[in-house]
PDB file of C-alpha atoms in Angstrom:
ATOM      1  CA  UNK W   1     -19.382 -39.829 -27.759  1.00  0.00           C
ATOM      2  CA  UNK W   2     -20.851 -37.809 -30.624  1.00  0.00           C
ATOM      3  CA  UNK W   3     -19.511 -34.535 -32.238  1.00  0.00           C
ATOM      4  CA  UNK W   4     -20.131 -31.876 -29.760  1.00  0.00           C
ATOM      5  CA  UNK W   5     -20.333 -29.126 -32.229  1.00  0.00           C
ATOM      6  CA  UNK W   6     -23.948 -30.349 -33.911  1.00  0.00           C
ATOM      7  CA  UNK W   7     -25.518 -29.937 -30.162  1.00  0.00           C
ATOM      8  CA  UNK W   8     -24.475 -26.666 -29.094  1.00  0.00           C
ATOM      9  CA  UNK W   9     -25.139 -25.962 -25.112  1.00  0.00           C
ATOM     10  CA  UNK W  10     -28.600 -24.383 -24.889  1.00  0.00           C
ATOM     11  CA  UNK W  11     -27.805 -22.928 -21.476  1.00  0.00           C
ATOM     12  CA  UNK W  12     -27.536 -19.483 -22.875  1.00  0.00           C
ATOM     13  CA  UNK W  13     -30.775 -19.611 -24.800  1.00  0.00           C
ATOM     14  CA  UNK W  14     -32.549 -21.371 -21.613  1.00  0.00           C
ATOM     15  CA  UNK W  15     -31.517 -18.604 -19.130  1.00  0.00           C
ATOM     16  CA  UNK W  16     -33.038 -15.463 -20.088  1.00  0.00           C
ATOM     17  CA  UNK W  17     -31.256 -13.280 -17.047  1.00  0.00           C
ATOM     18  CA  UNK W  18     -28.205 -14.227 -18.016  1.00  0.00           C
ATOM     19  CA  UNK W  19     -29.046 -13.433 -21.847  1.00  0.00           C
ATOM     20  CA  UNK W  20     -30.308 -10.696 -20.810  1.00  0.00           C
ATOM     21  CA  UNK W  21     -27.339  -9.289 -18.682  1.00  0.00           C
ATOM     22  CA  UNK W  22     -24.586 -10.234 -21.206  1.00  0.00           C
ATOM     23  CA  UNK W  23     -25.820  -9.738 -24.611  1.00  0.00           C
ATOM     24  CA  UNK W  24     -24.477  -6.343 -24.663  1.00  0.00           C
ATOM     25  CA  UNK W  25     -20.998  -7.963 -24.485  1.00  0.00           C
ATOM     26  CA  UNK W  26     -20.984 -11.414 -25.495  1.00  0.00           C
ATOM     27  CA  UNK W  27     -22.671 -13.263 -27.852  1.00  0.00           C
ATOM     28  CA  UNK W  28     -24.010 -17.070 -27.109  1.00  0.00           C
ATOM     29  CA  UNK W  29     -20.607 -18.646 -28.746  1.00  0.00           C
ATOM     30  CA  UNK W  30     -18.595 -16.517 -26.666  1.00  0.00           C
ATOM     31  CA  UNK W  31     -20.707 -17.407 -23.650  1.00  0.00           C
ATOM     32  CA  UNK W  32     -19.778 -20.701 -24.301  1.00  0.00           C
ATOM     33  CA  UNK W  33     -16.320 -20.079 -24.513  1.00  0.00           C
ATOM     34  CA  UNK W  34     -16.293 -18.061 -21.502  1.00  0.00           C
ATOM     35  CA  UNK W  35     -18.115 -21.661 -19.676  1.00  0.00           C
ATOM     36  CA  UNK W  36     -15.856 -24.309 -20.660  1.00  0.00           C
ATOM     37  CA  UNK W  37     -12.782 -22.138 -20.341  1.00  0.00           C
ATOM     38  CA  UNK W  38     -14.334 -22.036 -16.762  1.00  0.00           C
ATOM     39  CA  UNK W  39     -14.703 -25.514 -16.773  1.00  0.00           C
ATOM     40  CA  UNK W  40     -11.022 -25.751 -17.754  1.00  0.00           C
ATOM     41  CA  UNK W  41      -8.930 -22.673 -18.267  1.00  0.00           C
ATOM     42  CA  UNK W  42      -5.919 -25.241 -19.587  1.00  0.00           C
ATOM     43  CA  UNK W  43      -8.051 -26.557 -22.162  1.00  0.00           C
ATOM     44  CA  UNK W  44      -6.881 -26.482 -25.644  1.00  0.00           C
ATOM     45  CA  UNK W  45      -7.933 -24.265 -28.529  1.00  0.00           C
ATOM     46  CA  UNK W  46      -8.954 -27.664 -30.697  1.00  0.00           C
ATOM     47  CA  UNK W  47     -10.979 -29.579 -27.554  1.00  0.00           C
ATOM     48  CA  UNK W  48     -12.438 -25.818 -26.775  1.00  0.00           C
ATOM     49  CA  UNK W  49     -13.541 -25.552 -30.312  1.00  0.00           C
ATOM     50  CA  UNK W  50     -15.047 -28.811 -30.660  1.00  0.00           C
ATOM     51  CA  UNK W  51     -17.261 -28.272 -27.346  1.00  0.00           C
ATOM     52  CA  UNK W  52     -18.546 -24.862 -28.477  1.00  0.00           C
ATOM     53  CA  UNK W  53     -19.145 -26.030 -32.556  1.00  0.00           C
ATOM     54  CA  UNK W  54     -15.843 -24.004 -33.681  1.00  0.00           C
ATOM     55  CA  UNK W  55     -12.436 -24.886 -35.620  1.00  0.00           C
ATOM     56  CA  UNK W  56      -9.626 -24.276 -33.894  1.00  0.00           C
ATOM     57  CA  UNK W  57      -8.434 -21.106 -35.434  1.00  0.00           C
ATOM     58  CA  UNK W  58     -11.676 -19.230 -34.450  1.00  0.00           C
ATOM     59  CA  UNK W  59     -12.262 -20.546 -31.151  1.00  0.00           C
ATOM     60  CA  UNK W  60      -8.582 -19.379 -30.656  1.00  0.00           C
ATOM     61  CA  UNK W  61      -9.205 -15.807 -32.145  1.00  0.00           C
ATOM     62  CA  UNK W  62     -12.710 -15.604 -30.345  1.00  0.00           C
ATOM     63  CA  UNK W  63     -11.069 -16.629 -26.865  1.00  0.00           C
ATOM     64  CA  UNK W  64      -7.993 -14.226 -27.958  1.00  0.00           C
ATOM     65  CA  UNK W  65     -10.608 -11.325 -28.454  1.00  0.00           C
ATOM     66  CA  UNK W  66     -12.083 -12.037 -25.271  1.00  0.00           C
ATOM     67  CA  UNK W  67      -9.096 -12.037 -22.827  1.00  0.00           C
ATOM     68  CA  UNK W  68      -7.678  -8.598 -25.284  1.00  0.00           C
ATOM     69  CA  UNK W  69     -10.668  -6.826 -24.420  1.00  0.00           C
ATOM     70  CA  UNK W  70     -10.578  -8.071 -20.732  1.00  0.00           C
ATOM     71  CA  UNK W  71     -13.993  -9.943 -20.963  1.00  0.00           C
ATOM     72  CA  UNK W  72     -12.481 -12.908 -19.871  1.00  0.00           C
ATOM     73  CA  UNK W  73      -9.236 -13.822 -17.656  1.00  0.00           C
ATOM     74  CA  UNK W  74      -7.816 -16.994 -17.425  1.00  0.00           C
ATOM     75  CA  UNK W  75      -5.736 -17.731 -13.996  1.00  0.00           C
ATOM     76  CA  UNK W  76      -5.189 -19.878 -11.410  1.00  0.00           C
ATOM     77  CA  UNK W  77      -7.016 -19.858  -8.390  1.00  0.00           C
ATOM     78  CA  UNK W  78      -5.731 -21.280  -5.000  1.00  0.00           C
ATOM     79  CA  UNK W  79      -8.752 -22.813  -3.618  1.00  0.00           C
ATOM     80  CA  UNK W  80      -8.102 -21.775   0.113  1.00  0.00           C
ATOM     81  CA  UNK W  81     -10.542 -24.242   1.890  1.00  0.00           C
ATOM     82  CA  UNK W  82      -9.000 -27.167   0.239  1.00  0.00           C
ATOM     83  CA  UNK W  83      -5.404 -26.122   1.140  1.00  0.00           C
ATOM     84  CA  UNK W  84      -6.590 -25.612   4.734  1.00  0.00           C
ATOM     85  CA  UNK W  85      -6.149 -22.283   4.732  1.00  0.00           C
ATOM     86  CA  UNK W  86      -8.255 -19.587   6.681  1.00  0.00           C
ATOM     87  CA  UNK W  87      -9.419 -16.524   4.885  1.00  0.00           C
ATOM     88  CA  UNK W  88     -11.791 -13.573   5.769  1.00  0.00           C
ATOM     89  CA  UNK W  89     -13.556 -11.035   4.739  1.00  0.00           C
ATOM     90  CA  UNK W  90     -12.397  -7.652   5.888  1.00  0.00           C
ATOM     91  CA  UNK W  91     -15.122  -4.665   5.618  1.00  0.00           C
ATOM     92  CA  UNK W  92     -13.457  -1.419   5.963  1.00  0.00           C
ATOM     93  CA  UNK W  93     -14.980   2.230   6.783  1.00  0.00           C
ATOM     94  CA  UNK W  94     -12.672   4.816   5.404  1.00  0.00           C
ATOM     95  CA  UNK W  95     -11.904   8.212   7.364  1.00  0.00           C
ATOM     96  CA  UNK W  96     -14.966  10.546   5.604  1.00  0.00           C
ATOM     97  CA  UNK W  97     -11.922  13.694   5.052  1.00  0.00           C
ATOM     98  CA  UNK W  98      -9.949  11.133   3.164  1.00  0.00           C
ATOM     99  CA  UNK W  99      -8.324  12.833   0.150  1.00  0.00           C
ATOM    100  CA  UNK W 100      -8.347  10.981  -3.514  1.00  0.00           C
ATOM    101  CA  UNK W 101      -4.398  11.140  -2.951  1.00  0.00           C
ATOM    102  CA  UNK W 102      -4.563   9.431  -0.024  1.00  0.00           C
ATOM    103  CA  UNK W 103      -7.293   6.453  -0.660  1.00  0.00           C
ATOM    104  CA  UNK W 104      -4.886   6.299  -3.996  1.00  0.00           C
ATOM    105  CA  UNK W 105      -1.935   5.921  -1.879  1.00  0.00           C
ATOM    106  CA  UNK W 106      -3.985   3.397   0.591  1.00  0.00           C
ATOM    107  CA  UNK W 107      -5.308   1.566  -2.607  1.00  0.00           C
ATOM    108  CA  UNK W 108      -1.729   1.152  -3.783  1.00  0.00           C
ATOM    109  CA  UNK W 109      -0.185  -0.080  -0.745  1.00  0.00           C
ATOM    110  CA  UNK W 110      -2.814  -3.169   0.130  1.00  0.00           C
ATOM    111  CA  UNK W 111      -2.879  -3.853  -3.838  1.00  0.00           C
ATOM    112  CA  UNK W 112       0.216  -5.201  -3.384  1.00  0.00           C
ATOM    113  CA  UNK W 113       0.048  -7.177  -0.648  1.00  0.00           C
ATOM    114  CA  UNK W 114      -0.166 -10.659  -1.765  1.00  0.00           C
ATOM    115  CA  UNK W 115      -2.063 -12.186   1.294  1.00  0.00           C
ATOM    116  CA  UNK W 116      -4.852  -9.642  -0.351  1.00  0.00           C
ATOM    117  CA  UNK W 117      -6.453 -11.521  -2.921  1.00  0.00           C
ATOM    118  CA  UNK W 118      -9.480  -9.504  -3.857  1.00  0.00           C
ATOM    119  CA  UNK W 119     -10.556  -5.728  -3.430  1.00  0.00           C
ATOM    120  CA  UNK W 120     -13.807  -4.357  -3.957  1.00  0.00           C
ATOM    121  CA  UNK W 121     -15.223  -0.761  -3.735  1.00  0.00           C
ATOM    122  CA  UNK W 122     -18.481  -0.637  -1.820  1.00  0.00           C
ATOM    123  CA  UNK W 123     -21.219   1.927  -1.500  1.00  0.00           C
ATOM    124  CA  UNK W 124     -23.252   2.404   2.124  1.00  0.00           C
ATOM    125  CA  UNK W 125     -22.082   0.838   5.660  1.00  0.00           C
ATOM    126  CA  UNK W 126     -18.955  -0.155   4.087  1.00  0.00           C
ATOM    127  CA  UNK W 127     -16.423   1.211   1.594  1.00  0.00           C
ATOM    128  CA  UNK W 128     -14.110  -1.575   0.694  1.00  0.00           C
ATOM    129  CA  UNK W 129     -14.000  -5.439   0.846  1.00  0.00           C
ATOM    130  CA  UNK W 130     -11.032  -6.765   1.362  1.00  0.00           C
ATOM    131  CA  UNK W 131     -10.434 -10.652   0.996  1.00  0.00           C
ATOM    132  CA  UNK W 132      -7.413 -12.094   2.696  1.00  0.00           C
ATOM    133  CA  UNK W 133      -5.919 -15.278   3.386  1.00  0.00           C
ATOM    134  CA  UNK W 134      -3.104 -16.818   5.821  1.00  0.00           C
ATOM    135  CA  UNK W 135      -2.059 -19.479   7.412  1.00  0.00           C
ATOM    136  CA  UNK W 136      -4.566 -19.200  10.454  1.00  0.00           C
ATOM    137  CA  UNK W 137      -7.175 -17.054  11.829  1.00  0.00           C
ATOM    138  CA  UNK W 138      -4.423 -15.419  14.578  1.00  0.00           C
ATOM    139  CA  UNK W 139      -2.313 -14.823  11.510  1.00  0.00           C
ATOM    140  CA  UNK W 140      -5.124 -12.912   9.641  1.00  0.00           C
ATOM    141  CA  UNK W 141      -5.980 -11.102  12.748  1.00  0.00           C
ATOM    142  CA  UNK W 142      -2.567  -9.668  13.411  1.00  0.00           C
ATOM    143  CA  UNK W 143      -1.722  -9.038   9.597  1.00  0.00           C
ATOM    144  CA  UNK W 144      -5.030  -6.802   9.542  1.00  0.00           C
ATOM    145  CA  UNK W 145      -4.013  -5.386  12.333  1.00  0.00           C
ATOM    146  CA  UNK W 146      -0.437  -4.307  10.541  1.00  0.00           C
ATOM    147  CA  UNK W 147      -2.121  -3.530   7.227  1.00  0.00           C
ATOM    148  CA  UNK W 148      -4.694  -1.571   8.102  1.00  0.00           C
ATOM    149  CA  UNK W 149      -4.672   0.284  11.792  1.00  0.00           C
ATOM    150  CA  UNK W 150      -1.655   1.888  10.525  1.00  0.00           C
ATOM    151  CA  UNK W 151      -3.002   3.915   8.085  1.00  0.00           C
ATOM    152  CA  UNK W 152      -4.657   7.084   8.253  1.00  0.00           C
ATOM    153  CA  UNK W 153      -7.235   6.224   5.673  1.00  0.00           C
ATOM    154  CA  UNK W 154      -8.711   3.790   7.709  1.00  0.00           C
ATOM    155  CA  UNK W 155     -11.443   4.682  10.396  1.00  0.00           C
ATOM    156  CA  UNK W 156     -12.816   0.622  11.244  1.00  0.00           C
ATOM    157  CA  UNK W 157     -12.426  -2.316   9.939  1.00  0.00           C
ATOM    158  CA  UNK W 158     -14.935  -5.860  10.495  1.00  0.00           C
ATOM    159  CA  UNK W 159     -13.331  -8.886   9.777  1.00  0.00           C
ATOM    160  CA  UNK W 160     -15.777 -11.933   9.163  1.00  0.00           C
ATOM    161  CA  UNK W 161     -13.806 -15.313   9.045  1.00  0.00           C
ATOM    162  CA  UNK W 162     -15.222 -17.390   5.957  1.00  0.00           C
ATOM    163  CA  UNK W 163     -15.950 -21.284   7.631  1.00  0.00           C
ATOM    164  CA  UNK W 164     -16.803 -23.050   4.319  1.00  0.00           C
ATOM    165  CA  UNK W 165     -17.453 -21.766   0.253  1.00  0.00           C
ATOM    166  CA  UNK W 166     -19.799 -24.039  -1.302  1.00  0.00           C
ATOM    167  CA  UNK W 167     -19.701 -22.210  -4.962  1.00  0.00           C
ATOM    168  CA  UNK W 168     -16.726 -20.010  -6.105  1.00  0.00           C
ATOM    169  CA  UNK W 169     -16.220 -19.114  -9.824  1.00  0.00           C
ATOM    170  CA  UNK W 170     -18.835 -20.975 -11.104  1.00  0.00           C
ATOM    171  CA  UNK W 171     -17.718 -24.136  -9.595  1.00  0.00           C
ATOM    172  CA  UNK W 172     -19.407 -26.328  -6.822  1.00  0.00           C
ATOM    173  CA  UNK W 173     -16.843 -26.906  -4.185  1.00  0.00           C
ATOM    174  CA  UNK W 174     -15.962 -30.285  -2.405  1.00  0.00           C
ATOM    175  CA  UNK W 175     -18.131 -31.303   0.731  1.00  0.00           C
ATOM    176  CA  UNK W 176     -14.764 -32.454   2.587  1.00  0.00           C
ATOM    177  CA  UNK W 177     -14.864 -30.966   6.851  1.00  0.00           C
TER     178      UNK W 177
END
């Protein structure tokens, strides 16, 4: 295998939506970075700077700057499907009188919860998404039901059970049924 660093990805370069989208925060090098640590968020500093054409020290301190400024987060991701898990998607329609003080207080409550693994704000039909997983569908159903018919923010809530993900965080997911 030849040195990595004297043919530098051109997937940035190639990709003109994506250049276009992120060149007001990254630059191609740190697009790299931000690839292979999605690749492999254990890699180390030395492999990472031999795949993106750095030394060690500044793929380290560009990788560093990246996660300081919150650009880029490395974690570990439970990959639900292939632990047999069910999950859903929960769309919630908040009371319209709601007070800030209250959606803060309903915000902090379901942040917590640890079978809620991603919140987003939406505007239109919906106001938040809420991602949850459990054991089984029953299970997701009745801690819904406990999380969020309970609360006074909380006018409706649709909850779509997710059958299969094909591509999550950049990554092509396993064909297994």
């Amino acid at each position: 295998m030849g040195d990595r660093r004297s043919q530098p990805t051109t997937e940035w370069l190639e990709n003109e939506k994506v250049k276009r989208i992120l060149t007001e925060y990254l630059d191609e090098t740190d697009y790299r970075i931000y690839k292979e640590l999605n690749r492999d968020g254990r890699i180390s500093d030395t492999e990472l700077g031999e795949r993106v054409g750095l030394s060690r020290t500044a793929a380290r301190r560009r990788r560093e700057k990246l996660q300081s400024e919150g650009l880029v987060d490395v974690l570990g991701v439970l990959v639900l499907q292939e632990a047999e898990l069910a999950y859903a998607d929960a769309f919630v329609t908040l009371n319209s009188d709601i007070s800030q003080d209250d959606f803060d207080d309903f915000l902090s409550k379901i942040e917590g919860e640890e079978l809620i693994y991603e919140i987003d704000e939406y505007m239109g039909k919906y106001d938040l998404l809420l991602r949850v997983w459990h054991a089984s569908l029953s299970d997701i159903k009745s801690y819904l039901r406990a999380q969020l018919q309970t609360h006074d923010a909380v006018e409706r809530y649709e909850t779509v059970p997710v059958t299969k993900t094909h591509k999550a965080w950049h990554k092509i997911l396993s064909n297994s049924d």
